[in-house]
Structures are given as C-alpha cells and as structure tokens.
mmCIF file of C-alpha atoms and ligand atoms in Angstrom:
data_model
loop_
_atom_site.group_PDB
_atom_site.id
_atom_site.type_symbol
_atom_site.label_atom_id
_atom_site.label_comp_id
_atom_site.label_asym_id
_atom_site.label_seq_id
_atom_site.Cartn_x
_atom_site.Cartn_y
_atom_site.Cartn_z
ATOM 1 C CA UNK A 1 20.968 -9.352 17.249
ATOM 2 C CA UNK A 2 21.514 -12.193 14.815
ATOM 3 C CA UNK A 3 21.240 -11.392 11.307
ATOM 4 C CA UNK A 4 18.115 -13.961 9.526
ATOM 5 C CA UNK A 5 18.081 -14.129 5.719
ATOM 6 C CA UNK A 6 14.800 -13.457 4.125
ATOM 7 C CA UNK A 7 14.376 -16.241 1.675
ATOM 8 C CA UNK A 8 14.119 -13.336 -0.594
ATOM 9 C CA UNK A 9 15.939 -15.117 -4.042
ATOM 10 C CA UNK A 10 15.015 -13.989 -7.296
ATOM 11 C CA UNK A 11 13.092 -10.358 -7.104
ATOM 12 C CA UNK A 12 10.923 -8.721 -9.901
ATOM 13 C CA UNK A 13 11.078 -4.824 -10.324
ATOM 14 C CA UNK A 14 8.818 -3.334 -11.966
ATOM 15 C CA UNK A 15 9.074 -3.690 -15.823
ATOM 16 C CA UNK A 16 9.366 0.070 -16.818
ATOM 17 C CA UNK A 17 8.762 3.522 -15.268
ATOM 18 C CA UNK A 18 8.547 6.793 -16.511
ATOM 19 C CA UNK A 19 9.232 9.854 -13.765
ATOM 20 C CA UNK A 20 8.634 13.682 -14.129
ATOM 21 C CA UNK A 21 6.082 16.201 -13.967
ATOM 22 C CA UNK A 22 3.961 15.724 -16.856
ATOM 23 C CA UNK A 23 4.686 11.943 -17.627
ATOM 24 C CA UNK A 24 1.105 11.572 -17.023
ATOM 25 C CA UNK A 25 0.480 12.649 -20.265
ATOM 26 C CA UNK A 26 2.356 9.963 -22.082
ATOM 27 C CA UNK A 27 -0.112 7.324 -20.957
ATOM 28 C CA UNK A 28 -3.047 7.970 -23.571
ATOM 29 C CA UNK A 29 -0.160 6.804 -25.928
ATOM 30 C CA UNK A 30 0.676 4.306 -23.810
ATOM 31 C CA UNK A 31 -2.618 2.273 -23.911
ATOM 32 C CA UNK A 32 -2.699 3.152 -27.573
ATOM 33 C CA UNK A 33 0.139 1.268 -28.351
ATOM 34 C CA UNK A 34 -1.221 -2.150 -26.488
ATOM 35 C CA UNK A 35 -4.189 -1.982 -28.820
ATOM 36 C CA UNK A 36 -4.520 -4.869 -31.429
ATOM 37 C CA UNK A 37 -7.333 -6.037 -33.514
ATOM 38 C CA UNK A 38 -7.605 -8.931 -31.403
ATOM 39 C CA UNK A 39 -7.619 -6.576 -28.665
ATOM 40 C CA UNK A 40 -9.486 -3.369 -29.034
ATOM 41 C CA UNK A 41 -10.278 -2.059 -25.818
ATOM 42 C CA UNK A 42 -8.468 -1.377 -22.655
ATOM 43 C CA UNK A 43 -10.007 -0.972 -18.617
ATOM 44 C CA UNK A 44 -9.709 2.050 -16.843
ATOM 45 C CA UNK A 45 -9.663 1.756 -13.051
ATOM 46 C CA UNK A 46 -10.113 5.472 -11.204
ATOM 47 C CA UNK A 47 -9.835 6.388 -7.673
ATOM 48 C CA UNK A 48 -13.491 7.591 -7.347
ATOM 49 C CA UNK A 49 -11.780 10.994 -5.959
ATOM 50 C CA UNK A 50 -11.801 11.721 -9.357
ATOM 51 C CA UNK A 51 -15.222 11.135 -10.082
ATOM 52 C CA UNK A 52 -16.603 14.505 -11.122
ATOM 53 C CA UNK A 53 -13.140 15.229 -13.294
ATOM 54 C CA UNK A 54 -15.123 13.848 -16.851
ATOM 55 C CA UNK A 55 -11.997 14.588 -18.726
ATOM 56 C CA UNK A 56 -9.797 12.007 -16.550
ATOM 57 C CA UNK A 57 -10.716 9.173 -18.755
ATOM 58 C CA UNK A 58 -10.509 10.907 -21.757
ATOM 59 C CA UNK A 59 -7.020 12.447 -20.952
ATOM 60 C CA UNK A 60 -5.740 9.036 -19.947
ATOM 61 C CA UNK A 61 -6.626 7.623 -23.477
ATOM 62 C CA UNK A 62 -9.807 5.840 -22.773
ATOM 63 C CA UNK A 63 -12.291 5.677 -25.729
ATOM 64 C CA UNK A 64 -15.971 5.345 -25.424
ATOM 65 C CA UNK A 65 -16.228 1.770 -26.091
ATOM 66 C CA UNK A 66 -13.365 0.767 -23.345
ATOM 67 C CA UNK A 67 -14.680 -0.034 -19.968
ATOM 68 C CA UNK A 68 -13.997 3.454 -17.249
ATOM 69 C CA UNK A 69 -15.040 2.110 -13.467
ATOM 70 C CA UNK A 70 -14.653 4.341 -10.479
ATOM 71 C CA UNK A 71 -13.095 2.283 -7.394
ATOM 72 C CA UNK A 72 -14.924 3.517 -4.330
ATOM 73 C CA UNK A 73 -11.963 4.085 -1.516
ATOM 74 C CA UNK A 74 -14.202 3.949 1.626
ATOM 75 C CA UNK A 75 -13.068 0.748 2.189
ATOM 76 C CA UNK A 76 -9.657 -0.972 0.972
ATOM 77 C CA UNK A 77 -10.138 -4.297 -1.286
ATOM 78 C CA UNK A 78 -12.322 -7.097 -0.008
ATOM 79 C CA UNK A 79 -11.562 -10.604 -1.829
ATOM 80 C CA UNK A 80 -15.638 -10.537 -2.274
ATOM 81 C CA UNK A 81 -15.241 -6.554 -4.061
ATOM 82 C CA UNK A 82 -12.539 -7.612 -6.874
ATOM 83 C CA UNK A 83 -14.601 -10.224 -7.442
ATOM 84 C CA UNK A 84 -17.846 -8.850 -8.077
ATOM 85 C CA UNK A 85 -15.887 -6.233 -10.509
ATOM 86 C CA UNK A 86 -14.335 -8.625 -12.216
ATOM 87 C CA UNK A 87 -17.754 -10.180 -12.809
ATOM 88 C CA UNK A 88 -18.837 -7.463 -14.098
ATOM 89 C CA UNK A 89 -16.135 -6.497 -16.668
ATOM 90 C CA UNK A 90 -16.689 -9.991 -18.069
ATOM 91 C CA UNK A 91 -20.190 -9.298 -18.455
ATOM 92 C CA UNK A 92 -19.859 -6.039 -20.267
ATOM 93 C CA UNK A 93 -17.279 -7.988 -22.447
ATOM 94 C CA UNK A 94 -14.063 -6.967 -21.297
ATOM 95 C CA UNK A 95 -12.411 -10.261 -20.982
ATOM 96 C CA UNK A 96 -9.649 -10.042 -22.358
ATOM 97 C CA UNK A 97 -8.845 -6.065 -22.322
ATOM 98 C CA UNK A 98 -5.543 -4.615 -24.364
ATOM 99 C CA UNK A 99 -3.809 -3.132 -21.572
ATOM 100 C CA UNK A 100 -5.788 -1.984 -17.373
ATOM 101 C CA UNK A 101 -4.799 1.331 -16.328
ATOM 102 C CA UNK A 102 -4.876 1.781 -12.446
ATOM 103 C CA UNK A 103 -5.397 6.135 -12.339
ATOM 104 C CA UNK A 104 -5.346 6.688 -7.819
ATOM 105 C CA UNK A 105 -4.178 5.484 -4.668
ATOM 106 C CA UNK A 106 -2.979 2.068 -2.910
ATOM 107 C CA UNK A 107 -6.409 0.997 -3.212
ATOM 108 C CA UNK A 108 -6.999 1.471 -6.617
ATOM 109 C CA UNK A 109 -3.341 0.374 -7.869
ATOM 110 C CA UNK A 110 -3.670 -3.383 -5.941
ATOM 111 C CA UNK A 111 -7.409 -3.385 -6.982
ATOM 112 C CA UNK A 112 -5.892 -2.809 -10.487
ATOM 113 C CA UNK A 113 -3.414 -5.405 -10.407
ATOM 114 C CA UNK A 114 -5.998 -8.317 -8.854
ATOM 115 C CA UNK A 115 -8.517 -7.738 -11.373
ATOM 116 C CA UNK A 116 -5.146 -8.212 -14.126
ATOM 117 C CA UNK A 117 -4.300 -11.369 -12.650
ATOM 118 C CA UNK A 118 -7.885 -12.841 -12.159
ATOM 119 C CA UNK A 119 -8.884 -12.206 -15.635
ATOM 120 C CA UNK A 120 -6.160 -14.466 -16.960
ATOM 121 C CA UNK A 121 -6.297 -16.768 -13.886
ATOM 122 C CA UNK A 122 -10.286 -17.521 -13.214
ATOM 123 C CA UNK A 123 -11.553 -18.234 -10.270
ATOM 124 C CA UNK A 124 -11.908 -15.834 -7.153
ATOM 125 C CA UNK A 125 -9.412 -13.395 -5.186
ATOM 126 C CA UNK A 126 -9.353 -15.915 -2.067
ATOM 127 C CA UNK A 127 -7.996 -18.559 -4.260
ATOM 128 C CA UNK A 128 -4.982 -16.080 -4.839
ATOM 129 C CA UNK A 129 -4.234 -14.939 -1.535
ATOM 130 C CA UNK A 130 -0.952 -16.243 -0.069
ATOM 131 C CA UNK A 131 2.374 -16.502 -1.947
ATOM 132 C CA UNK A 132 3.177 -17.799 -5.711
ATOM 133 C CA UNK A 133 -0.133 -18.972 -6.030
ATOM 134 C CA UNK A 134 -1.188 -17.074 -8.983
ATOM 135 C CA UNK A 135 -0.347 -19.309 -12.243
ATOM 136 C CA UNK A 136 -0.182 -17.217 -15.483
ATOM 137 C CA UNK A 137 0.323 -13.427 -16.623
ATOM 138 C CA UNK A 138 -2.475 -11.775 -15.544
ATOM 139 C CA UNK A 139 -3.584 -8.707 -18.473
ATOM 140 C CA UNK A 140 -1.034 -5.906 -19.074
ATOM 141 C CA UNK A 141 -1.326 -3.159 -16.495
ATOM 142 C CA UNK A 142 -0.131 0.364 -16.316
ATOM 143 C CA UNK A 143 0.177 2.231 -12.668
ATOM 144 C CA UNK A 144 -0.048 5.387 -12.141
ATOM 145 C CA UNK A 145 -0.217 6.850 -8.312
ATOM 146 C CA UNK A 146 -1.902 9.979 -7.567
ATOM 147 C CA UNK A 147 -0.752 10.074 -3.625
ATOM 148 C CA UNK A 148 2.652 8.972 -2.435
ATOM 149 C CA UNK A 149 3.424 6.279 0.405
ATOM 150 C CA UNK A 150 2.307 2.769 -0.286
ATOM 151 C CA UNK A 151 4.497 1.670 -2.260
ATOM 152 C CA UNK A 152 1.706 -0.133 -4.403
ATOM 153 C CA UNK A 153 3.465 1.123 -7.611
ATOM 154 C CA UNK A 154 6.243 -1.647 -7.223
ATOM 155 C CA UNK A 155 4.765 -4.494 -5.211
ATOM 156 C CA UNK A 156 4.361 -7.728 -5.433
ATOM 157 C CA UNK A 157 1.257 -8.251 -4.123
ATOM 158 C CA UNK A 158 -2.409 -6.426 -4.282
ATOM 159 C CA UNK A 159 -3.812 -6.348 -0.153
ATOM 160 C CA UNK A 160 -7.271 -7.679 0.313
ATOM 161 C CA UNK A 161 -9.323 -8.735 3.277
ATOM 162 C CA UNK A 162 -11.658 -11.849 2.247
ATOM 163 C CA UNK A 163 -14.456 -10.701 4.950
ATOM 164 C CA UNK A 164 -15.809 -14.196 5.776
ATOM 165 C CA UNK A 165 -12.649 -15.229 6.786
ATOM 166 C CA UNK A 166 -10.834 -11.967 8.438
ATOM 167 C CA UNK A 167 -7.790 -12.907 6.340
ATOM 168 C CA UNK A 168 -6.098 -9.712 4.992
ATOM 169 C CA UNK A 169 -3.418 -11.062 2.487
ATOM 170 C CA UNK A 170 -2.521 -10.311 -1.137
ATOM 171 C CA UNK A 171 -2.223 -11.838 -4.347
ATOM 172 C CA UNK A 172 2.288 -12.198 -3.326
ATOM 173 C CA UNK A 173 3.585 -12.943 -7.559
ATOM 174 C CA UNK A 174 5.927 -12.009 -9.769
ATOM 175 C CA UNK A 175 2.745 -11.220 -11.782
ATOM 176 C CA UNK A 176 1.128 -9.236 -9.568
ATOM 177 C CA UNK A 177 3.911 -6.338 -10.643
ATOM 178 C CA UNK A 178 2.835 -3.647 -12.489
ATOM 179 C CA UNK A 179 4.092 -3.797 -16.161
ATOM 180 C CA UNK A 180 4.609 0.336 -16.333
ATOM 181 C CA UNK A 181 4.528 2.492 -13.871
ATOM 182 C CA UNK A 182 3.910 6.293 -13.970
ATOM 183 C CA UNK A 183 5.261 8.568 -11.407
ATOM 184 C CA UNK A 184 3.908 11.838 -12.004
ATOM 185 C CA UNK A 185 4.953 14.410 -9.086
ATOM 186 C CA UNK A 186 2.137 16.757 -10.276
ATOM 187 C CA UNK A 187 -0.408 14.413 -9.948
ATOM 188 C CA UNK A 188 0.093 14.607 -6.024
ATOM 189 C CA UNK A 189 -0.405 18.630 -5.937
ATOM 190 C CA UNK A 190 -4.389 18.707 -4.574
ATOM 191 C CA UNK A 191 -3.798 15.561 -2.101
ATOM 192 C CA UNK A 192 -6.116 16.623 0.904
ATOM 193 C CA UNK A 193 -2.479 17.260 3.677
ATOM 194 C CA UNK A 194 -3.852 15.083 6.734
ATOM 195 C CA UNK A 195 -4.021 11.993 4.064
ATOM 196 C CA UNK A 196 -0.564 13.364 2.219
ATOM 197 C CA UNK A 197 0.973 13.020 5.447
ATOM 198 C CA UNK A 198 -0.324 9.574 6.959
ATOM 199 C CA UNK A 199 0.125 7.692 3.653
ATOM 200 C CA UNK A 200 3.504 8.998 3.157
ATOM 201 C CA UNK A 201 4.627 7.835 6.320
ATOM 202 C CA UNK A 202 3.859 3.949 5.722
ATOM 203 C CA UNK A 203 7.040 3.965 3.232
ATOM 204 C CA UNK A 204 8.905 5.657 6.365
ATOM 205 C CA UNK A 205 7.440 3.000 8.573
ATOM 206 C CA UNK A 206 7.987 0.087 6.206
ATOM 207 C CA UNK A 207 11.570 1.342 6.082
ATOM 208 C CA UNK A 208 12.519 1.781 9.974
ATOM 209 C CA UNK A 209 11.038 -1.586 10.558
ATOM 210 C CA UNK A 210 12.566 -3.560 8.144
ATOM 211 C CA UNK A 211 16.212 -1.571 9.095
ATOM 212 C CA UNK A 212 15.141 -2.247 12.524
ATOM 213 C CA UNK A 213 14.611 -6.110 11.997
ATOM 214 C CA UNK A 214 16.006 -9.389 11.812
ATOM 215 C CA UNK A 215 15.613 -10.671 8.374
ATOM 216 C CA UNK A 216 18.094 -8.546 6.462
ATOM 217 C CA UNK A 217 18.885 -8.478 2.623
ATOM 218 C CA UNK A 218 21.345 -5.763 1.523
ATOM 219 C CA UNK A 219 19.827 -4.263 -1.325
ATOM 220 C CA UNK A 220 16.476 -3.991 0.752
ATOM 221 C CA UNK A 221 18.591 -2.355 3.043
ATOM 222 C CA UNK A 222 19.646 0.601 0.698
ATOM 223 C CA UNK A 223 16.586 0.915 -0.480
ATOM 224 C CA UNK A 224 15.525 1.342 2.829
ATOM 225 C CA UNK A 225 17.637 3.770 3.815
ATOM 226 C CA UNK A 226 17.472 6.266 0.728
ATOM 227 C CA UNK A 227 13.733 5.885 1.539
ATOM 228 C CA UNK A 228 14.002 7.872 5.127
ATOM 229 C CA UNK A 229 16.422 9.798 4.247
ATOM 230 C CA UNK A 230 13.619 11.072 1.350
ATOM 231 C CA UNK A 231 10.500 10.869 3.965
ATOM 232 C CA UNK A 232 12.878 13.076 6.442
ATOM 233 C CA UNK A 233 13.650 15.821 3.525
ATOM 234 C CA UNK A 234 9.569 15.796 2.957
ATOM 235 C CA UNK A 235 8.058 15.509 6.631
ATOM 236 C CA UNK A 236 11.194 17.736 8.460
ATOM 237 C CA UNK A 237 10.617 20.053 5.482
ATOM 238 C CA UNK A 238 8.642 23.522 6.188
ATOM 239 C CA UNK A 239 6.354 22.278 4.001
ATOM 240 C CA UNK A 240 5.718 18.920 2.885
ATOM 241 C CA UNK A 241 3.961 20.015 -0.411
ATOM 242 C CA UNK A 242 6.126 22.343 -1.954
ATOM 243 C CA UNK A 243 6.664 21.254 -5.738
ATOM 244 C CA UNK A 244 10.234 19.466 -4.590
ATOM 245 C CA UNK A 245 9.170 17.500 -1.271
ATOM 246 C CA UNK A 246 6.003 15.916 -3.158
ATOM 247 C CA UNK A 247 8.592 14.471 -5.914
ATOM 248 C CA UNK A 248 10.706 13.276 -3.434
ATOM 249 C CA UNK A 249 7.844 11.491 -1.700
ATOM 250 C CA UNK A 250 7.190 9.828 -5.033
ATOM 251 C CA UNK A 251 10.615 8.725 -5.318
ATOM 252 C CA UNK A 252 10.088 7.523 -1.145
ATOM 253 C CA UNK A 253 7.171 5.786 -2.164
ATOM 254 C CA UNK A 254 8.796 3.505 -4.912
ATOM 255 C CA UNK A 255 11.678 3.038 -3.665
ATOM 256 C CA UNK A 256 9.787 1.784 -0.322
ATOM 257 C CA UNK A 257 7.780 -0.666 -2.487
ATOM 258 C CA UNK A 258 10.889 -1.750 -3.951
ATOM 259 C CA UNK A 259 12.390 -2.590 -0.109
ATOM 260 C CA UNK A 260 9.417 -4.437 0.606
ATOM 261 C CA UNK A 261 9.966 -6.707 -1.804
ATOM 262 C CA UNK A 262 13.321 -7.588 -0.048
ATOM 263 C CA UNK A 263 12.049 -7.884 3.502
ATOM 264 C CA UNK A 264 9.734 -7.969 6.361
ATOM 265 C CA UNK A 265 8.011 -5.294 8.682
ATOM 266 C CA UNK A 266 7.747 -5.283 12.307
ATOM 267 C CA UNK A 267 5.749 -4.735 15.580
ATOM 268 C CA UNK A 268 4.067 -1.409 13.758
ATOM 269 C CA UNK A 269 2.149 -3.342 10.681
ATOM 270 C CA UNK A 270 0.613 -6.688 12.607
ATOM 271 C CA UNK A 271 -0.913 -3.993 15.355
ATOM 272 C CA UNK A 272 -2.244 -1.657 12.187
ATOM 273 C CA UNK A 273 -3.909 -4.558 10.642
ATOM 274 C CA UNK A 274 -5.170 -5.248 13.410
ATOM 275 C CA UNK A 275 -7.175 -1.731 13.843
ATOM 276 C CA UNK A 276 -8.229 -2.306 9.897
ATOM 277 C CA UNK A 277 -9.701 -5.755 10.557
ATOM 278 C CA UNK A 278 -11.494 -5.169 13.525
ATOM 279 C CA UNK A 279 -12.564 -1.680 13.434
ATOM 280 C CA UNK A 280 -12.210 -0.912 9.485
ATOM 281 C CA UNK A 281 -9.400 2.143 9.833
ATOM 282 C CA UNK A 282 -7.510 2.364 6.576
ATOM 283 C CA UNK A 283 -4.191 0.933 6.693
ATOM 284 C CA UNK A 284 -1.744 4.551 6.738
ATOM 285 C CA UNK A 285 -3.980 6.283 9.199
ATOM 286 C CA UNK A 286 -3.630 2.991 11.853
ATOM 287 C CA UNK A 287 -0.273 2.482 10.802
ATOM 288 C CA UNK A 288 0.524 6.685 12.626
ATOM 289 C CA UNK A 289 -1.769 5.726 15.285
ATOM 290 C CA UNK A 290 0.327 2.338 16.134
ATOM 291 C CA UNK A 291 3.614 4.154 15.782
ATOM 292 C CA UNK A 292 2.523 6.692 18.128
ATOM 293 C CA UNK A 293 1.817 4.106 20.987
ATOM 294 C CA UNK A 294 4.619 1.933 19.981
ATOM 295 C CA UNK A 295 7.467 4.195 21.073
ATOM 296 C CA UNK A 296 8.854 1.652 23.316
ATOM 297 C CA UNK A 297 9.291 -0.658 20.419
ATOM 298 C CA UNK A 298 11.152 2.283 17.880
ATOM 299 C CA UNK A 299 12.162 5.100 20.439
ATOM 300 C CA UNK A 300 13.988 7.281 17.538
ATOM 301 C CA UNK A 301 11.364 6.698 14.968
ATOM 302 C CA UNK A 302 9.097 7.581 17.319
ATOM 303 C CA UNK A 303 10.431 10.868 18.464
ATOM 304 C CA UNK A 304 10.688 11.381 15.105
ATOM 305 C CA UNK A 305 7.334 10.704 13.772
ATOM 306 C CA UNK A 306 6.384 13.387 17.019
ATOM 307 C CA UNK A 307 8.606 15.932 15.505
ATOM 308 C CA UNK A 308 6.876 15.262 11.734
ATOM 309 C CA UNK A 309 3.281 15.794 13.051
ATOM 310 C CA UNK A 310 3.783 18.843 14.699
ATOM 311 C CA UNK A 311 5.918 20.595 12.366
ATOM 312 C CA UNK A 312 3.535 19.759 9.617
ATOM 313 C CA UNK A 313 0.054 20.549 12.146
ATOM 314 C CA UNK A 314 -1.829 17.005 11.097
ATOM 315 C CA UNK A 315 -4.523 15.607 13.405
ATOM 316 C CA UNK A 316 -4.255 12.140 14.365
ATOM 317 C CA UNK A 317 -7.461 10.325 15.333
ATOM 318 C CA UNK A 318 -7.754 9.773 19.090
ATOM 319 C CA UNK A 319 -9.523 7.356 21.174
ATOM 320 C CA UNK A 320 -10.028 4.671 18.307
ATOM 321 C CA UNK A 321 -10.177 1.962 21.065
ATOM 322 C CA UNK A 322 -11.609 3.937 24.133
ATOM 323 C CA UNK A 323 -14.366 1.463 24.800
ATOM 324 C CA UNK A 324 -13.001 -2.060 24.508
ATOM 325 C CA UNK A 325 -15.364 -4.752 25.239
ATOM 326 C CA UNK A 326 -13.835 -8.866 25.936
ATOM 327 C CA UNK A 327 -14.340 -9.447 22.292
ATOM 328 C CA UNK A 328 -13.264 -6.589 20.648
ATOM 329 C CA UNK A 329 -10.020 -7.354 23.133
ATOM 330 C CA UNK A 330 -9.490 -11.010 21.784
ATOM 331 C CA UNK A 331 -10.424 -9.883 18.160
ATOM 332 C CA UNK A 332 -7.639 -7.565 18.675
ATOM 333 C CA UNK A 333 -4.764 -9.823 20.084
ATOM 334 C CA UNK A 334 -5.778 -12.515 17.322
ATOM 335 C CA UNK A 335 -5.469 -10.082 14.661
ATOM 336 C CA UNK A 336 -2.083 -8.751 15.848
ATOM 337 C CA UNK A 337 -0.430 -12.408 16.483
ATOM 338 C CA UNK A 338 -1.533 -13.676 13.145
ATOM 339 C CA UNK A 339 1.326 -12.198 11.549
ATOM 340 C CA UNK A 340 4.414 -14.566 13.288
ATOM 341 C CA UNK A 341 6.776 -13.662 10.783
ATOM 342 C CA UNK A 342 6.987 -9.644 11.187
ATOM 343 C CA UNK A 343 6.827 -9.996 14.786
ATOM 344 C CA UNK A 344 9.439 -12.650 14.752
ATOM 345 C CA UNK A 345 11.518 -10.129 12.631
ATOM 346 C CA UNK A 346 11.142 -7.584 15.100
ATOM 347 C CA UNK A 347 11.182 -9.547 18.670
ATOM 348 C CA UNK A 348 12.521 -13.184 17.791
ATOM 349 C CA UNK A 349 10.504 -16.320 17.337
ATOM 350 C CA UNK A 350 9.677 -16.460 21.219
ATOM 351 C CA UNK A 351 7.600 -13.187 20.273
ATOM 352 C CA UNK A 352 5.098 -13.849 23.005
ATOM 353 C CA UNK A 353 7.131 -14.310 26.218
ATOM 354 C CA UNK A 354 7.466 -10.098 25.552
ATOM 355 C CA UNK A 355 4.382 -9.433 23.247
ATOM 356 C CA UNK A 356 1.744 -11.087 26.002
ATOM 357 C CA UNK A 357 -2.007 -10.606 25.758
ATOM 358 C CA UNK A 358 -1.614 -7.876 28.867
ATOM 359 C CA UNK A 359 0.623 -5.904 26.700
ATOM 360 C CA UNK A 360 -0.865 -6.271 23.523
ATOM 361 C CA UNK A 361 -4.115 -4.619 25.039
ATOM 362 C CA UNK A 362 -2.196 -2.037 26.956
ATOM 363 C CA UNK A 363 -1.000 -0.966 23.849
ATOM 364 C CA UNK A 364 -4.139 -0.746 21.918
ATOM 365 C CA UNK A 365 -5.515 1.295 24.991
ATOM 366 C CA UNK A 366 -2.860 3.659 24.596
ATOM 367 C CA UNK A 367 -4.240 4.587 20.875
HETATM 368 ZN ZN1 ZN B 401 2.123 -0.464 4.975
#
C-alpha cells in the first residue's frame, strides 16, 4: 500500500480540558468568570434528555436572565435547525452571549459550536459547510459530553445535513474547536447501554479506518491506536459501565476526536451516511450496522466488533433496508460515492472498479 499524506499542516487542539469525576462542577465557575458588563449573560445548550432535571441549568451556572434551550436529539443538526435557533437567540437578545455551554451528546456539542460560530459570522449554516470557510471567532464555548464516542469534544467541525440539498458536511475551522472542554466520567453513569455501546464504537471505527487507510499522519496514528486499545479495555470488558471502563471511554472518545483531526475514514463512514441521509438512522447506530456487513472490507475489526456485541448483549437493528425500491437503491449508491476522499483512503482513487453499483447494493442488502 502506498503511504498518501493528508494535507493535514497546522492542527488546533482543543484550548483547555479539565478530566475527573466531578469536574462537572467547576463549570458554574467557569461561565462566571467569562461574564463582563459588556457581556452579562451566557447560552446554555442541553441535550433535551435532560429535560425534566430543573436543576441542570442551575447547577451548570445558568442564571435566570441567560438564555437555557433544550436541543431535541431525534434528529442530528439540519443546516435549516441551527439556523432557526440562532434566530431565535438573537431575538430574545442573546447576540452576543459571555461564554455557550454545550451540556449532552454529539448532537448537542456540534449544535453548540455552529450556533458559536454563526453568531459572530452572520449568515446561515449552509454558507459554512465545507472547509476554512468560517471567517472570525465564533462566541466562547465550553463542552461538556454526557455520552462517550463521537469525538465532538475535540473536532473541528459541527456535522449538519442542509435538507434541501442532501449535503451532510460541517462547519471544518480552527474555530469550530471548543474553547474548554469538560470530561466528566460520572456524567456517563445513566447512559441508556444499547446507545453507550453504539456511540462508543464510532471512536473505535474512526480509529481502525484511519489505521487501516492510505492517508497517514503519525501523530493521528498514535492517537489512533491508544484509542482501540481504550475501546478494547471498555467493549472486551465484563462490563462496559463499571466506574473505570466509562472513564476510559471518555479518554477513547477525545482522543478519537483528536485523530480525526489528523486523517480520513474509510469504506465504514460514506456507507453510514448514507443510511442517515436516506433513511434518517443516527450516525453511531448505522455506523455498527455498516461494520457488521462490511467484514470483507475490515475482517479483524469485524470479528471484533462480533465479539463486543455479544459479550456486552446489545441489539442491533435488523432489516433497515429489507424493502429497497429503484430509488431508494440510487439514493443509496449516490450517498455512499459522494464521499471520494474516504473511499479513496480506503480502496485507492480507482474506488469504483471494486466499489461498483452491484456491490454497493449487495452490501446495503446485507444490513
Ligand atoms: Zn463517526
């Protein structure tokens, strides 16, 4: 296999983190601190999980006159969703806020960190999606995840789908990075398992497709590494909860997001997004459906992943495309091809003499 460089120059970490059990409760002082007189109040963004928790606000630091919205995670980010937020936390004069807080999952963390970047920026999300695009600091923004696996914590981008144009992309910046991150172990302890499990493994399948790829950067590589090593101490674990295995998922899921940054995913991700666009499955559950079919593609990872599911009893969704019709088929094929450059990491730039249509929907039929 020849070695491809990624490009990948100049790479933004995160600005600070704080880890432990407990750190959570460091953020009320947090936000306090980025108060001003100029700026008084700060933007809470919560997973709507927490909805019926009152006290979450409060114990993150929010006051009554700061702006608390509950991000609904039935379905991830839409360019036309961040928008119609953002409208709204202009109208109710949050403008220019002290400091957003982003309190959940991958969908509330990149929701968090497009809303920070369009309220410096103006205009809409769609404008923003593609790479270096976005042209000043968006608002400071503090991340804290309460489930482990995305790796949304230290990207560079926020995913959304624009829905008149199919295009799932994010907002790829240096200031799309979170500013502070909080990774709280404790905050993972009531995570519903089959949802533990699935978004855990997309920073173990980030990882063995970027260490399976072409487009190679060393220090990706390392972090890719120390991040399967962590998923396999979680998932081959007894049990993937205890107090131990959920910090090292936290420490997977960061470090993952840190890889990312670095490189490129492969055969696994293009066929996942593909499931999200055209039938609306969330992006961790399709990515454990793809891997499943795709053990021709990742025959250790897959065996694997087999051993993971079963020792930890999770479900995985059957049948998602049992009844195919001629246009869900080409929906599906253009929404896996779209995405040349992980597929060229994975299978070369001639990706289609192996990846034909035929295949492609063999594959989905396997899922
Ligand atoms: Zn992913």
């Amino acid at each position: 296999m020849t070695i491809l460089d990624t490009g990948v120059k100049i790479v933004r970490n995160v600005g600070r983190f704080t880890f432990g059990d407990g750190a959570v409760s460091g953020v009320a002082d947090l936000v306090a601190s980025k108060r001003s007189a100029e700026t008084p109040h700060a933007i809470f963004l919560i997973d709507d999980y927490f909805k019926n928790e009152y006290y979450t606000a409060s114990s993150l630091g929010a006051k009554p006159t700061d702006a608390v919205h509950f991000v609904s995670t039935v379905n991830e980010p839409t360019t036309q969703s961040i928008d119609e937020l953002v409208a709204v936390l202009q109208k109710s004069g949050h403008k220019t806020p002290a400091t957003i807080v982003g309190f959940g999952g991958g969908i509330t963390l990149d929701t968090a960190k497009a809303v920070s970047n369009l309220l410096t920026n103006g205009g809409l999300a769609a404008e923003y999606q593609g790479w270096d695009l976005v042209r000043v600091p968006g608002v400071h923004k503090i991340g804290v995840p309460t489930i482990s696996g995305t790796g949304s914590e230290a990207t560079r981008t926020c995913v959304m789908t624009n829905i008149e144009t199919g295009l799932k992309l994010g907002m790829n910046s240096d200031f799309t990075v979170f500013d502070h991150v909080v990774l709280d172990p404790s905050l993972t302890r009531t995570v519903p398992r089959n949802q533990y499990f699935f978004t855990g493994m997309d920073a173990y399948i980030h990882c063995i497709e970027a260490l399976a790829g072409s487009y190679r950067n060393a220090i990706g590589d390392a972090y890719s590494r120390e991040t399967v090593n962590l998923c396999r101490n979680v998932f081959l674990s007894n049990d993937m909860m205890a107090d131990e295995r959920r910090s090292d998922l936290m420490v997977a899921s960061y470090l993952g997001g840190c890889a990312i940054a670095t490189s490129y995913v492969g055969v696994i991700h293009p066929f996942s997004a593909a499931l999200s666009v055209v039938f609306g499955l969330h992006h961790c559950v399709a990515n454990c459906i793809v891997l499943d079919a795709l053990g021709e593609f990742y025959p250790e990872a897959h065996t694997e992943f087999r051993k993971m599911i079963e020792l930890q009893k999770v479900e995985l969704p059957r049948g998602v495309c049992a009844n195919l019709t001629d246009d869900l088929r080409a929906a599906l094929i253009a929404a896996t091809i779209k995405h040349e450059k992980p597929l060229t990491n994975a299978l070369g730039s001639n990706f289609r003499a192996t990846l034909t249509d035929t295949r492609i929907i063999s594959l989905f039929e396997k899922m």
